[in-house]
Coordinates of C-alpha atoms in Angstrom, one line a residue:
M1 CA -14.6 54.8 -37.5
A2 CA -12.7 54.2 -34.2
A3 CA -13.0 56.9 -31.6
K4 CA -10.0 59.2 -31.2
P5 CA -8.0 58.1 -28.1
G6 CA -7.3 60.6 -25.3
I7 CA -5.9 60.7 -21.8
P8 CA -7.6 62.0 -18.5
K9 CA -7.4 65.7 -17.8
G10 CA -4.5 66.7 -15.7
T11 CA -2.3 63.9 -17.0
R12 CA 0.4 64.0 -19.7
D13 CA 2.4 61.9 -22.1
F14 CA 6.2 62.5 -22.1
S15 CA 8.3 62.3 -25.3
P16 CA 11.9 60.9 -25.3
V17 CA 13.3 64.5 -25.0
E18 CA 10.9 65.3 -22.1
M19 CA 11.9 62.0 -20.4
A20 CA 15.6 62.9 -20.7
K21 CA 14.8 66.3 -19.1
R22 CA 12.8 64.6 -16.3
N23 CA 15.5 62.1 -15.6
Y24 CA 18.0 65.0 -15.4
I25 CA 15.7 66.4 -12.6
F26 CA 15.3 63.1 -10.8
N27 CA 19.0 62.3 -11.0
T28 CA 20.1 65.7 -9.8
I29 CA 17.8 65.5 -6.8
R30 CA 18.8 61.8 -6.1
D31 CA 22.5 62.7 -6.2
V32 CA 22.1 65.5 -3.6
Y33 CA 20.0 63.2 -1.4
H34 CA 22.8 60.6 -1.5
L35 CA 25.3 63.4 -0.5
Y36 CA 23.4 63.8 2.8
G37 CA 23.0 60.1 3.6
F38 CA 19.4 59.5 2.5
Q39 CA 18.4 56.0 1.3
Q40 CA 15.7 55.2 -1.2
I41 CA 12.4 53.3 -0.6
E42 CA 9.2 52.8 -2.6
T43 CA 5.6 52.2 -1.5
P44 CA 2.6 51.0 -3.5
S45 CA 0.7 53.4 -5.7
M46 CA -2.5 52.5 -3.9
E47 CA -3.0 52.5 -0.1
M48 CA -6.0 51.5 2.0
L49 CA -8.4 54.4 2.3
S50 CA -8.2 54.0 6.1
T51 CA -4.5 54.9 5.8
L52 CA -5.2 58.1 3.8
M53 CA -8.5 59.5 5.0
G54 CA -8.3 62.2 7.7
K55 CA -4.6 62.9 7.2
Y56 CA -4.9 65.9 4.9
G57 CA -7.8 67.9 6.3
E58 CA -11.3 68.1 4.9
E59 CA -10.2 69.6 1.6
G60 CA -7.5 67.0 1.1
D61 CA -10.0 64.1 1.7
K62 CA -12.1 65.4 -1.1
L63 CA -9.2 65.3 -3.5
L64 CA -8.4 61.6 -2.9
F65 CA -8.8 59.3 -6.0
K66 CA -10.8 56.3 -4.7
I67 CA -10.5 52.9 -6.4
Q68 CA -13.7 50.9 -6.9
N69 CA -13.7 47.5 -5.3
S70 CA -13.4 44.6 -7.7
G71 CA -16.1 41.9 -7.8
D72 CA -19.7 42.5 -6.7
Y73 CA -19.3 45.8 -5.0
F74 CA -23.1 46.1 -4.7
S75 CA -23.3 43.3 -2.1
G76 CA -24.1 44.5 1.3
I77 CA -25.7 47.8 0.0
T78 CA -29.4 48.2 0.4
D79 CA -31.7 49.7 -2.3
E80 CA -32.4 52.5 0.1
E81 CA -28.7 53.4 0.2
L82 CA -28.4 53.3 -3.6
L83 CA -31.5 55.5 -4.0
S84 CA -30.2 58.0 -1.5
R85 CA -27.5 59.0 -4.1
N86 CA -25.2 60.0 -1.2
A87 CA -21.9 59.9 -3.1
A88 CA -19.6 60.1 -0.1
K89 CA -21.5 57.3 1.8
L90 CA -21.7 55.0 -1.3
A91 CA -18.0 55.6 -2.0
S92 CA -17.1 54.4 1.5
K93 CA -18.8 51.1 0.7
F94 CA -17.7 50.8 -3.0
C95 CA -14.1 51.7 -2.3
E96 CA -11.5 50.3 0.2
K97 CA -8.4 51.6 -1.6
G98 CA -7.2 54.9 -3.0
L99 CA -4.3 56.3 -5.0
R100 CA -1.8 58.0 -2.7
Y101 CA -2.2 61.7 -2.3
D102 CA 1.4 62.3 -1.2
L103 CA 4.4 60.3 -0.1
T104 CA 4.6 61.4 3.5
V105 CA 1.5 59.5 4.9
P106 CA 2.5 56.3 3.1
F107 CA 6.0 56.8 4.5
A108 CA 4.6 57.1 8.0
R109 CA 2.6 53.9 7.4
Y110 CA 5.9 52.3 6.2
V111 CA 7.8 53.3 9.3
V112 CA 5.1 51.8 11.6
M113 CA 4.9 48.5 9.6
H114 CA 8.7 48.1 9.4
R115 CA 9.8 49.6 12.7
D116 CA 11.7 46.5 13.7
E117 CA 13.9 46.6 10.6
I118 CA 14.6 50.4 10.7
T119 CA 17.6 52.0 12.3
F120 CA 16.7 55.4 13.8
P121 CA 17.1 58.2 12.9
F122 CA 15.9 56.9 9.5
K123 CA 16.7 59.1 6.5
R124 CA 14.7 58.1 3.5
Y125 CA 14.0 59.5 0.1
Q126 CA 11.3 58.5 -2.3
I127 CA 10.7 59.5 -6.0
Q128 CA 7.3 58.4 -7.1
P129 CA 4.0 59.7 -8.7
V130 CA 1.1 60.9 -6.6
W131 CA -2.5 61.6 -7.6
R132 CA -5.0 64.4 -6.6
A133 CA -8.5 64.9 -7.9
D134 CA -7.8 68.6 -8.3
R135 CA -8.9 71.1 -11.0
P136 CA -6.1 71.0 -13.6
Q137 CA -4.5 74.4 -14.3
K138 CA -1.0 75.7 -15.2
G139 CA 1.5 74.1 -12.9
R140 CA -1.1 71.9 -11.3
Y141 CA -1.7 68.3 -12.4
R142 CA -3.8 65.3 -11.3
E143 CA -0.9 63.0 -11.7
F144 CA 2.6 64.3 -10.8
Y145 CA 5.9 63.2 -9.2
Q146 CA 7.2 64.1 -5.8
C147 CA 10.7 63.7 -4.7
D148 CA 10.6 63.5 -0.9
A149 CA 13.3 63.3 1.8
D150 CA 12.4 62.8 5.4
V151 CA 14.2 62.1 8.7
V152 CA 12.2 60.3 11.4
G153 CA 13.3 59.5 14.9
S154 CA 15.1 62.7 15.7
D155 CA 14.0 66.0 17.3
S156 CA 17.2 67.8 16.3
L157 CA 16.8 71.1 14.4
L158 CA 20.0 70.2 12.5
N159 CA 17.7 68.1 10.4
E160 CA 15.8 71.2 9.3
V161 CA 19.1 73.0 8.6
E162 CA 20.4 70.1 6.4
L163 CA 17.1 69.9 4.5
M164 CA 17.4 73.6 3.7
Q165 CA 21.0 73.0 2.6
I166 CA 19.7 70.3 0.3
V167 CA 17.1 72.7 -1.2
D168 CA 19.8 75.3 -1.8
T169 CA 22.2 72.8 -3.4
V170 CA 19.6 71.3 -5.7
F171 CA 18.4 74.6 -7.1
T172 CA 21.9 75.9 -7.4
R173 CA 22.7 72.8 -9.5
F174 CA 19.6 73.5 -11.6
G175 CA 20.6 77.2 -12.0
I176 CA 17.2 78.3 -10.7
R177 CA 17.1 81.4 -8.5
V178 CA 14.7 80.8 -5.6
C179 CA 13.5 82.3 -2.3
I180 CA 13.3 79.7 0.5
K181 CA 10.5 80.7 2.8
I182 CA 10.4 79.4 6.4
N183 CA 7.9 79.7 9.2
N184 CA 6.8 77.7 12.2
R185 CA 3.4 76.3 13.1
K186 CA 4.1 77.1 16.8
I187 CA 4.4 80.8 15.8
L188 CA 1.0 80.6 14.1
T189 CA -0.4 78.8 17.1
G190 CA 1.0 81.6 19.3
I191 CA -0.6 84.3 17.0
A192 CA -4.0 82.5 17.3
E193 CA -3.6 82.5 21.1
I194 CA -2.7 86.2 21.5
I195 CA -5.6 87.4 19.2
G196 CA -8.0 85.3 21.3
E197 CA -8.9 82.7 18.7
A198 CA -6.8 79.6 19.8
D199 CA -9.5 77.2 18.8
K200 CA -9.6 78.6 15.2
I201 CA -5.9 77.9 14.5
V202 CA -6.7 75.6 11.5
D203 CA -9.2 78.1 9.9
I204 CA -6.6 81.0 10.4
T205 CA -3.7 79.0 8.9
V206 CA -5.8 77.8 5.9
A207 CA -6.9 81.4 5.2
I208 CA -3.6 83.2 5.5
D209 CA -1.8 80.5 3.5
K210 CA -3.8 81.9 0.5
L211 CA -2.6 85.5 1.0
D212 CA -0.4 85.6 -2.1
K213 CA -3.1 83.9 -4.2
I214 CA -6.3 85.8 -3.2
G215 CA -5.0 89.0 -1.5
L216 CA -5.5 90.4 2.0
E217 CA -9.1 91.6 1.5
N218 CA -10.3 88.1 0.5
V219 CA -8.2 86.5 3.3
N220 CA -10.0 88.8 5.8
K221 CA -13.3 88.0 4.3
E222 CA -12.6 84.2 4.6
L223 CA -11.6 84.7 8.2
A224 CA -14.8 86.5 9.0
E225 CA -16.8 83.8 7.3
K226 CA -15.1 81.2 9.6
G227 CA -16.5 83.1 12.6
I228 CA -13.3 85.0 13.6
S229 CA -14.2 88.3 15.3
D230 CA -13.4 91.7 13.7
E231 CA -11.2 92.5 16.7
A232 CA -9.1 89.4 16.2
I233 CA -8.8 90.0 12.4
A234 CA -7.7 93.6 13.2
K235 CA -5.0 92.3 15.6
L236 CA -3.9 89.9 12.9
Q237 CA -3.1 92.5 10.2
P238 CA 0.2 93.9 11.5
I239 CA 1.5 90.4 12.2
I240 CA 0.8 88.8 8.8
L241 CA 2.1 92.0 7.0
L242 CA 5.3 92.1 9.2
S243 CA 8.3 93.3 7.1
G244 CA 12.0 93.8 7.6
T245 CA 15.0 91.5 7.9
N246 CA 14.7 88.0 9.4
A247 CA 16.4 89.3 12.6
E248 CA 14.0 92.3 12.8
K249 CA 10.9 90.1 12.3
L250 CA 12.2 87.7 15.0
A251 CA 12.8 90.6 17.4
T252 CA 9.3 91.9 16.9
L253 CA 7.8 88.4 17.3
K254 CA 9.5 88.0 20.7
T255 CA 7.7 91.1 21.9
V256 CA 4.3 90.3 20.2
L257 CA 4.3 86.7 21.4
S258 CA 5.6 87.3 24.9
G259 CA 2.4 86.0 26.3
S260 CA 2.5 82.7 24.4
E261 CA 4.9 80.0 25.5
T262 CA 4.2 78.0 22.3
G263 CA 4.7 81.1 20.1
L264 CA 8.1 81.9 21.8
K265 CA 9.2 78.2 21.3
G266 CA 8.5 78.7 17.5
V267 CA 10.5 81.9 17.4
E268 CA 13.4 80.1 19.2
E269 CA 13.3 77.2 16.7
S270 CA 13.2 79.6 13.7
E271 CA 16.0 81.7 15.1
F272 CA 18.3 78.6 15.5
I273 CA 17.6 77.4 11.9
L274 CA 18.1 80.9 10.4
N275 CA 21.2 81.7 12.4
T276 CA 22.8 78.3 11.6
L277 CA 22.0 78.6 7.9
Q278 CA 23.6 82.1 7.9
T279 CA 27.0 80.5 8.6
M280 CA 26.6 77.9 5.9
G281 CA 26.9 80.3 2.9
L282 CA 23.6 79.5 1.1
K283 CA 23.5 80.6 -2.5
N284 CA 19.8 81.4 -2.3
E285 CA 17.8 83.9 -0.2
I286 CA 16.0 82.5 2.9
E287 CA 13.1 84.5 4.3
L288 CA 11.0 84.2 7.5
D289 CA 7.4 84.6 6.1
L290 CA 4.6 84.7 8.6
T291 CA 1.9 84.2 5.9
L292 CA 3.4 80.8 5.1
A293 CA 1.0 78.3 6.8
R294 CA 0.9 75.2 4.6
G295 CA -2.6 73.8 4.7
L296 CA -1.7 70.2 5.8
N297 CA -2.9 69.6 9.4
Y298 CA 0.0 67.4 10.4
Y299 CA 2.8 70.0 10.5
T300 CA 3.7 71.0 14.1
G301 CA 7.0 72.9 13.9
A302 CA 9.1 74.4 11.1
I303 CA 7.5 74.7 7.7
F304 CA 9.1 75.5 4.4
E305 CA 8.2 76.6 0.9
V306 CA 10.3 77.5 -2.1
K307 CA 9.3 80.0 -4.8
A308 CA 11.1 80.5 -8.1
L309 CA 12.1 84.1 -8.6
D310 CA 12.2 84.3 -12.4
V311 CA 9.0 82.4 -13.3
Q312 CA 5.4 83.0 -12.3
I313 CA 4.4 79.6 -10.8
G314 CA 3.3 78.2 -7.4
S315 CA 5.5 76.6 -4.8
I316 CA 8.1 74.3 -6.3
T317 CA 9.2 72.7 -3.0
G318 CA 7.6 72.4 0.4
G319 CA 7.7 70.6 3.7
G320 CA 8.0 70.8 7.5
R321 CA 8.2 69.1 10.9
Y322 CA 5.4 66.7 11.9
D323 CA 5.9 65.5 15.5
N324 CA 2.9 63.1 15.7
L325 CA 2.2 61.7 12.2
T326 CA 3.0 58.1 13.0
G327 CA 0.9 58.3 16.2
V328 CA -2.3 57.9 14.1
F329 CA -0.9 54.5 13.1
G330 CA -0.3 53.4 16.7
M331 CA 3.4 54.5 17.0
A332 CA 3.6 57.5 19.2
G333 CA 6.6 59.7 20.0
V334 CA 8.3 59.5 16.6
S335 CA 9.2 63.0 15.3
G336 CA 9.8 63.6 11.6
V337 CA 10.7 66.4 9.3
G338 CA 10.7 66.4 5.5
I339 CA 10.7 68.2 2.2
S340 CA 9.1 67.4 -1.2
F341 CA 10.4 68.7 -4.5
G342 CA 7.6 69.3 -7.1
A343 CA 9.3 67.7 -10.1
D344 CA 6.6 68.7 -12.6
R345 CA 6.8 72.3 -11.7
I346 CA 10.6 72.3 -11.7
F347 CA 10.3 70.7 -15.2
D348 CA 8.2 73.7 -16.3
V349 CA 10.5 76.2 -14.7
L350 CA 13.6 74.7 -16.3
N351 CA 11.8 74.7 -19.7
Q352 CA 10.7 78.3 -19.4
L353 CA 14.2 79.4 -18.4
E354 CA 15.9 77.0 -20.9
L355 CA 18.3 75.8 -18.2
Y356 CA 18.8 72.2 -19.3
P357 CA 22.4 71.3 -20.0
K358 CA 22.9 70.1 -23.5
E359 CA 24.4 66.8 -22.4
A360 CA 21.4 66.1 -20.2
V361 CA 18.9 66.1 -23.1
N362 CA 21.0 64.7 -25.9
G363 CA 20.4 61.0 -26.6
T364 CA 22.4 59.2 -29.3
Q365 CA 25.9 60.7 -29.9
L366 CA 26.8 58.7 -33.0
L367 CA 24.9 57.2 -35.8
F368 CA 26.4 54.7 -38.3
I369 CA 25.0 55.1 -41.8
N370 CA 23.9 51.7 -43.3
F371 CA 24.9 51.2 -47.0
G372 CA 24.2 47.4 -47.1
E373 CA 25.0 44.0 -45.5
K374 CA 28.9 44.1 -45.8
E375 CA 29.1 47.7 -44.6
A376 CA 26.7 47.1 -41.8
A377 CA 28.7 44.0 -40.7
F378 CA 31.9 46.0 -40.6
S379 CA 30.2 48.9 -38.7
M380 CA 28.8 46.5 -36.1
G381 CA 32.3 45.5 -35.0
I382 CA 33.3 49.2 -34.5
L383 CA 29.9 49.9 -32.9
A384 CA 30.5 47.3 -30.2
K385 CA 33.8 48.9 -29.4
V386 CA 32.3 52.4 -29.3
R387 CA 29.5 51.3 -26.9
A388 CA 32.1 49.6 -24.7
A389 CA 33.8 53.0 -24.4
G390 CA 30.5 54.4 -23.0
I391 CA 29.5 56.3 -26.2
R392 CA 25.8 56.2 -27.0
A393 CA 25.6 54.9 -30.5
E394 CA 23.3 53.2 -33.0
I395 CA 23.2 52.0 -36.6
F396 CA 20.4 52.8 -39.0
P397 CA 18.7 49.4 -39.3
D398 CA 17.8 49.6 -43.0
A399 CA 20.0 50.3 -46.0
A400 CA 17.8 53.3 -46.9
K401 CA 18.6 56.3 -49.0
M402 CA 21.4 58.5 -47.5
K403 CA 19.1 61.5 -47.4
K404 CA 16.6 59.6 -45.2
Q405 CA 19.3 58.4 -42.8
M406 CA 20.9 61.9 -42.5
S407 CA 17.4 63.3 -41.9
Y408 CA 17.0 60.8 -39.1
A409 CA 20.2 62.1 -37.5
N410 CA 19.0 65.7 -37.8
V411 CA 15.6 65.1 -36.3
K412 CA 17.1 63.2 -33.3
N413 CA 19.8 65.9 -32.9
I414 CA 22.6 63.3 -33.2
P415 CA 25.8 65.3 -33.3
F416 CA 28.0 62.8 -35.2
V417 CA 27.5 60.4 -38.1
A418 CA 29.9 57.6 -39.1
I419 CA 30.0 56.8 -42.8
V420 CA 31.4 53.5 -43.8
G421 CA 31.6 52.7 -47.6
E422 CA 33.9 50.4 -49.6
N423 CA 36.9 52.8 -49.4
E424 CA 36.6 53.2 -45.7
M425 CA 36.4 49.4 -45.2
N426 CA 39.5 48.9 -47.4
E427 CA 41.5 51.2 -45.1
G428 CA 39.9 49.8 -41.9
K429 CA 38.7 53.3 -41.0
V430 CA 35.5 55.4 -40.6
M431 CA 34.5 58.8 -42.1
L432 CA 33.4 60.8 -39.1
K433 CA 31.0 63.7 -39.9
N434 CA 30.3 66.5 -37.4
M435 CA 26.6 67.3 -38.1
E436 CA 26.9 70.8 -36.6
N437 CA 29.7 72.2 -38.8
G438 CA 29.7 69.6 -41.6
E439 CA 33.4 68.8 -41.1
Q440 CA 34.6 65.3 -42.0
Q441 CA 37.7 63.3 -41.1
L442 CA 38.9 59.8 -41.8
V443 CA 39.6 58.1 -38.5
T444 CA 40.5 54.7 -36.9
S445 CA 38.1 53.3 -34.3
D446 CA 40.5 54.4 -31.5
E447 CA 40.6 58.0 -33.0
L448 CA 36.8 57.9 -33.3
I449 CA 36.4 57.0 -29.6
A450 CA 38.9 59.7 -28.6
A451 CA 37.1 62.3 -30.7
L452 CA 33.7 61.6 -29.0
T453 CA 35.0 61.2 -25.5
K454 CA 36.8 64.6 -25.3

């Protein structure tokens, strides 16, 4: 007996209905990107490990899916190395390539390789799958799509403002209520400086980024484990628990960070972004959140994260400013800022809130019933005319029992059925049945098209 097939943990199959929903998400995001002048590119699913390693921090490196070399991958490896069972060292010899972890690092590589063809500032978007060897859980998958937009070659904070407008527009179109959280890595650097732990900035940001997941007590415990003094942790408490309006938080930070030039620069940048957005009439709330750190090491300025207000799920969009990412590929001085929509989490949110428009998930609009050769031949002529008018239509391929064909229409949620028998052919018409209310009317092909294109 053949073994039952399966798929890897953290991956999923998608049915036709699910694909219709996913395409609604991608098309909505794509349309908004186009509104703001972004152009689409694609990069390979796999990159050289030398491109990927060291760009996501130590934790990120562990989550890279590595691809085993083809051919004799044992060549050049000694028996001693094999017997050492050092997985990391052996992987570095077995594997030269890996599946991309995100779209930002491949984009940086793309910019460096194609710099002579690109007009700066370069506004690109990319909608492709990424892979992470993470522990699968609700809302977290090993294979998932990202929908990125980035601007490189411009230091202007207007880019940050427009990206937040894009976020607001996309979620307004979806009908999802969100809170857009904003912070700045320069503020976090300033905080690390004033508590006397400037060299521990990465440890501090990684820990406080987990505040909403593990709670304050565990964050403080992690900080202590990283060698941060009790005095510094005590100084950190009122800062990360800062409350009030955005304006009140900024005013407090100006005082608290008065001794840090970097910190004050971060406050200034955040103030510009928030004040400009205030005049833009955003539909969703935007909040300055000092616990927002985003674990990726390459962010250097503004950072963003979006939380759904009506569903318990992790971040559904994130991003930030990365001033020196292309520098690691030998192209210094190119600033960039970007966002990434988590399409799979948005899919789950839209499902839970039942926010998909009916027209977005419906496939075929009209099914022609097949009574035999003559009837099918007559129907095919009308079918061609109907499709030319942009109506999604099909004919049942076999002259099966009427009950089976009507059941097919019901299962596929096809709203209209066209019945063509001898009487209809004699009159050159079609019996159009509304599957929702059962009403039937004898119509010409033009009347049929008019009824379905209302």
